[in-house]
Short mmCIF file of C-alpha atoms in Angstrom, two decimals:
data_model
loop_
_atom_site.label_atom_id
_atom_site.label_comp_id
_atom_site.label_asym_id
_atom_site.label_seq_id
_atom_site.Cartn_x
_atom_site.Cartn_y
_atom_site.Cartn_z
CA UNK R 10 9.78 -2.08 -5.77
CA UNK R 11 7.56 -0.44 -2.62
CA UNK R 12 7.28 -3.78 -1.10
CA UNK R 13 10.69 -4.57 -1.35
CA UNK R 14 12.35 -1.77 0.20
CA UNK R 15 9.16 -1.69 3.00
CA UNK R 16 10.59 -5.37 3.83
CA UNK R 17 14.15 -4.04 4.20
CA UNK R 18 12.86 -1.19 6.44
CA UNK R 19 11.34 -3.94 9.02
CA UNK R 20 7.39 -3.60 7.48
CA UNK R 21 5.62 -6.70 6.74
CA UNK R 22 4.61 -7.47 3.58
CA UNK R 23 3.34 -10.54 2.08
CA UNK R 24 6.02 -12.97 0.83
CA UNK R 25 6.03 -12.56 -3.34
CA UNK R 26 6.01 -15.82 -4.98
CA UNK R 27 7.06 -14.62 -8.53
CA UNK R 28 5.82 -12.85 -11.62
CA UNK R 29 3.98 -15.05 -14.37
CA UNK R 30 2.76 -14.99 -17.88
CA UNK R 31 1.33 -18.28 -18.03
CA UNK R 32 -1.32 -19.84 -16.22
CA UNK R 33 0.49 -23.31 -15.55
CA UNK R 34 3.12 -21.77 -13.97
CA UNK R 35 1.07 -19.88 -11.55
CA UNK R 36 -0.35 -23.04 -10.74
CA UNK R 37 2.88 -24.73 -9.73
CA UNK R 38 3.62 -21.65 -8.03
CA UNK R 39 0.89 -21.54 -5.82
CA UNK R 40 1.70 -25.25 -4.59
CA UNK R 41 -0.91 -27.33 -2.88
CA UNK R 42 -3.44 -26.48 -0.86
CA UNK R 43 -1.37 -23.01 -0.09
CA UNK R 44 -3.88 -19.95 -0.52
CA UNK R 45 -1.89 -16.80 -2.91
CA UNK R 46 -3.08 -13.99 -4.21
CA UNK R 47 -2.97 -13.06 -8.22
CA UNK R 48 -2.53 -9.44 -8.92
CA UNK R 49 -2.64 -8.18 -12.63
CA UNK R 50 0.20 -6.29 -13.37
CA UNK R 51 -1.29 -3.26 -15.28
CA UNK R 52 -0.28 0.43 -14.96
CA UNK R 53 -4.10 1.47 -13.90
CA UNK R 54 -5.82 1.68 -10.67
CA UNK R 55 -8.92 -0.10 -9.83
CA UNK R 56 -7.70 -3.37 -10.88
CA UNK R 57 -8.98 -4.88 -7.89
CA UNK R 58 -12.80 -4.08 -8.84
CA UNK R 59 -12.44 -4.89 -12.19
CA UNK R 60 -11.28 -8.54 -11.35
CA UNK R 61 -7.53 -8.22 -11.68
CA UNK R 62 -6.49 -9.24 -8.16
CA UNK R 63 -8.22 -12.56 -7.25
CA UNK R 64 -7.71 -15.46 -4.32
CA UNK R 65 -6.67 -18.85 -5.10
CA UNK R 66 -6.52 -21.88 -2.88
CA UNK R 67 -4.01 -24.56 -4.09
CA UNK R 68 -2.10 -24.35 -7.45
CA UNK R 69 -5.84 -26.47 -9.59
CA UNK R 70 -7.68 -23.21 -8.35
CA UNK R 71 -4.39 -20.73 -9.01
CA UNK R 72 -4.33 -21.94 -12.38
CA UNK R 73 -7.62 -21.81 -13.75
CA UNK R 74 -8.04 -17.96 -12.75
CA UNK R 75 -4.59 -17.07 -14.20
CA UNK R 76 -6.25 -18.69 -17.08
CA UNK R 77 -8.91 -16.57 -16.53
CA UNK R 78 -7.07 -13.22 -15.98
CA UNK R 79 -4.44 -13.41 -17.94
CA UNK R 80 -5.50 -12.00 -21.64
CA UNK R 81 -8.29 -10.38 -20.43
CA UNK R 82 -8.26 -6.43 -20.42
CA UNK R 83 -8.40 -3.76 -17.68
CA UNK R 84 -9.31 -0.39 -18.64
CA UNK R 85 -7.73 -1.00 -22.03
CA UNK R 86 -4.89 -2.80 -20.76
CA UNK R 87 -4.15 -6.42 -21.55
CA UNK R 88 -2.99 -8.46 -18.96
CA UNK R 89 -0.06 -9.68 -19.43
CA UNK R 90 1.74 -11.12 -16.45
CA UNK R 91 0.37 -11.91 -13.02
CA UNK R 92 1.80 -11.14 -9.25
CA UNK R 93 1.78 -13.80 -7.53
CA UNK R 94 1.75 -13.47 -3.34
CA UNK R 95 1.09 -15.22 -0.55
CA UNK R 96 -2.20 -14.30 0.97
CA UNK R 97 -2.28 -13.10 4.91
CA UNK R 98 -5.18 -12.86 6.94
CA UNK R 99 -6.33 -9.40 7.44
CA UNK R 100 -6.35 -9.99 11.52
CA UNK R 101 -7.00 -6.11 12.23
CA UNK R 102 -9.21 -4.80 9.55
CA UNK R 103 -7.34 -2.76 6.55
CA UNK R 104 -6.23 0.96 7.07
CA UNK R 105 -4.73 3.91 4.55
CA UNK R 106 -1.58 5.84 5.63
CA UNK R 107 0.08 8.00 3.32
CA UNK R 108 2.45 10.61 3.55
CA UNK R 109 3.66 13.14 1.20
CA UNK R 110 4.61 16.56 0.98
CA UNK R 111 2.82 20.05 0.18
CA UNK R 112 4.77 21.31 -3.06
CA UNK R 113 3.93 24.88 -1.82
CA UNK R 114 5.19 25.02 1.64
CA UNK R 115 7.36 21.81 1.76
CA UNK R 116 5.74 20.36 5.25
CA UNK R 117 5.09 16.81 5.71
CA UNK R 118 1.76 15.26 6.16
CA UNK R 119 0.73 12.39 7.06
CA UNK R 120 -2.76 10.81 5.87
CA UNK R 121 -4.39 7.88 7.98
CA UNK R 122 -7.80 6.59 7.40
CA UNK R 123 -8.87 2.97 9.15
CA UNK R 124 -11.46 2.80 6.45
CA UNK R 125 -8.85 1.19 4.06
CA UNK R 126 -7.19 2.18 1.20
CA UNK R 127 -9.02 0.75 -1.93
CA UNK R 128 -11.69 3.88 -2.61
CA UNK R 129 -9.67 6.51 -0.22
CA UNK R 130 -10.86 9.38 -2.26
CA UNK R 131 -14.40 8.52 -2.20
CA UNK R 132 -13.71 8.06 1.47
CA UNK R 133 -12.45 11.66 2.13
CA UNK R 134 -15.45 12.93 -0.37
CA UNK R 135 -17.93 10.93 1.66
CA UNK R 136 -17.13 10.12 5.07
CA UNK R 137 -14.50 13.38 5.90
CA UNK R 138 -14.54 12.28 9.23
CA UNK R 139 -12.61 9.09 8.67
CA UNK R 140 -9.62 10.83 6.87
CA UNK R 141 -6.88 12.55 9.49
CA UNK R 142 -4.60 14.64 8.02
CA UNK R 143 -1.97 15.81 10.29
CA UNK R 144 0.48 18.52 9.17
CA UNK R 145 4.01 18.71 10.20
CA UNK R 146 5.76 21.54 9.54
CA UNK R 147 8.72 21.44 11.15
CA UNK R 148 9.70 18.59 8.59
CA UNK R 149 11.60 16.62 11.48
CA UNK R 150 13.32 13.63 10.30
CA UNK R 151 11.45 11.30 12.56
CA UNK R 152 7.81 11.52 13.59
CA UNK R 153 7.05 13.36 16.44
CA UNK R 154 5.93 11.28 19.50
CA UNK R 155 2.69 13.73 19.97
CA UNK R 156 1.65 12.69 16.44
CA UNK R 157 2.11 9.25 16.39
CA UNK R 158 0.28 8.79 19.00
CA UNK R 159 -2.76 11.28 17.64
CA UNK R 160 -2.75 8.94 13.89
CA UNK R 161 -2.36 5.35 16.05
CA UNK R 162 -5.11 6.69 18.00
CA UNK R 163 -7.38 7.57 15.56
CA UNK R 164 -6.90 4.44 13.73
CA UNK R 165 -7.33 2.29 16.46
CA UNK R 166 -10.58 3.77 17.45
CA UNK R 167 -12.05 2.51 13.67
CA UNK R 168 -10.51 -0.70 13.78
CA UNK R 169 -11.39 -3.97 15.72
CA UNK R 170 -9.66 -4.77 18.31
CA UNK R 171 -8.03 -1.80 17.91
CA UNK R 172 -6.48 -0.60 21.05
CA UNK R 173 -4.23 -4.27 20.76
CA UNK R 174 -3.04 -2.70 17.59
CA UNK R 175 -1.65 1.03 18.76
CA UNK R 176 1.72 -0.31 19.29
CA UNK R 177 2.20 -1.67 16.12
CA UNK R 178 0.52 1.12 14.24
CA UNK R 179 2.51 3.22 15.33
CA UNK R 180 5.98 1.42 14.39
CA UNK R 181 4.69 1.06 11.27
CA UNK R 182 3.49 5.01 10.50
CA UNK R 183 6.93 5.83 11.86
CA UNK R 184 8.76 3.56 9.69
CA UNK R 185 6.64 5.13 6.92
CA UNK R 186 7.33 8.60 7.69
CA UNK R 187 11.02 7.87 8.69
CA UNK R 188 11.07 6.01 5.11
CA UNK R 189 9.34 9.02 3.29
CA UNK R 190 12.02 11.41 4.90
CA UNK R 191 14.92 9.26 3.87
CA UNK R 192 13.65 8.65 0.58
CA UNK R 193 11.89 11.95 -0.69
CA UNK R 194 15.28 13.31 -2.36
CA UNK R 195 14.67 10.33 -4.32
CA UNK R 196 11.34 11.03 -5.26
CA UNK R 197 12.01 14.82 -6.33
CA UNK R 198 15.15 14.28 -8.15
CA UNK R 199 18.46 15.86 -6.80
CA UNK R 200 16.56 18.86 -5.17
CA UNK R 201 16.22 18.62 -1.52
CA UNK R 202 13.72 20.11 0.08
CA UNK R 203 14.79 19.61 3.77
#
C-alpha cells in the first residue's frame, strides 16, 4: 500500500512483479536472466536478517529460493506468500527519512539518517550523531525551504557522491513530508490535528 501511493506521489519505487505462494510461479515471474527481489510477506520486522528478503538472478535462481523461503518460519511466522520486485541498484548508498508527529504537542518532525534504515534504532542508540531530527512546529503544509536544505545537507554529507544527490533528496523529503501532511488525518482517524 506505501509503495503504491509513494509511486502516485512522483517517488520511485521498485516496479512490483506480483505476490506468490508458490515457488514455480516466482520463477516464471522473475523471467530470464532479470535480477528481482523476494520479500516474505510476514507481519514482523527483521525479516531481512532472518533470510526473508533474498536476491535472485533469472527465474532457475528465483525459484529455488522461493522454494527455500516459502514454508520456512520468521519469528514464529510461516511464510506464506512472497513479494516479488524488481531489484535497483543502490547508486547512492541507502538513507532513513521518517516523519511523524509528537502526540503531545502535535509538531511535525522529520527524521533523516544516511546510515540506512534497516537497524535505525540501534543507529540512534549507537551512533547519535548520524540521526537528525528536525522539529517543525509551525506544522506548515509544505516543508520549509530552510529545512530541506538542513536534512538534504546532512544526508549528503554521509553519502557517496553525495553533493550530486541534494537535489533529489530533497524532492523526495518534501514529497514525504508534503505526503505525511496530506495523509496524517488518515492515519489518526477523523481527528485533525492541523
Amino acid at each position: 500500500e506505501a509503495k503504491r501511493v509513494f509511486g502516485q506521489e512522483g517517488i520511485s519505487v521498485p516496479r512490483s512483479l506480483g505476490v506468490f505462494e508458490k515457488a514455480e510461479d516466482v520463477g516464471r515471474a522473475a523471467g530470464a536472466g532479470a535480477n528481482v527481489m523476494l520479500k516474505s510477506l510476514v507481519l514482523i520486522g527483521g525479516r531481512g536478517k532472518a533470510g526473508g528478503v533474498r536476491k535472485a538472478a533469472g527465474a532457475a535462481e528465483a525459484a529455488a529460493l522461493a522454494g527455500e523461503m516459502l514454508g520456512r518460519k520468521i519469528r514464529g511466522y510461516e511464510v506464506e506468500r512472497l513479494l516479488v520486485e524488481e531489484a535497483v541498484e543502490t547508486t547512492g548508498g541507502a538513507a532513513y527519512i521518517g516523519v511523524t508527529m509528537n502526540p503531545a504537542d502535535f509538531n511535525v518532525t522529520v527524521i533523516a539518517s544516511p546510515a540506512g534504515g534497516v537497524d535505525i534504532e540501534q543507529v540512534a542508540r549507537e551512533t547519535p550523531d548520524k540521526v537528525l531530527r528536525v522539529e517543525l512546529p509551525g506544522n506548515d503544509m509544505t516543508l520549509p525551504e530552510a529545512a530541506a536544505d538542513r536534512l538534504a545537507g546532512f544526508l549528503a554529507a554521509g553519502l557517496p557522491d553525495g553533493k550530486a544527490l541534494i537535489g533529489g533528496l530533497k524532492d523526495i523529503l518534501s514529497k514525504l513530508y508534503a505526503l505525511f501532511q496530506d495523509r496524517k488525518s488518515v492515519l489518526y482517524g477523523n481527528r485533525l490535528y492541523r
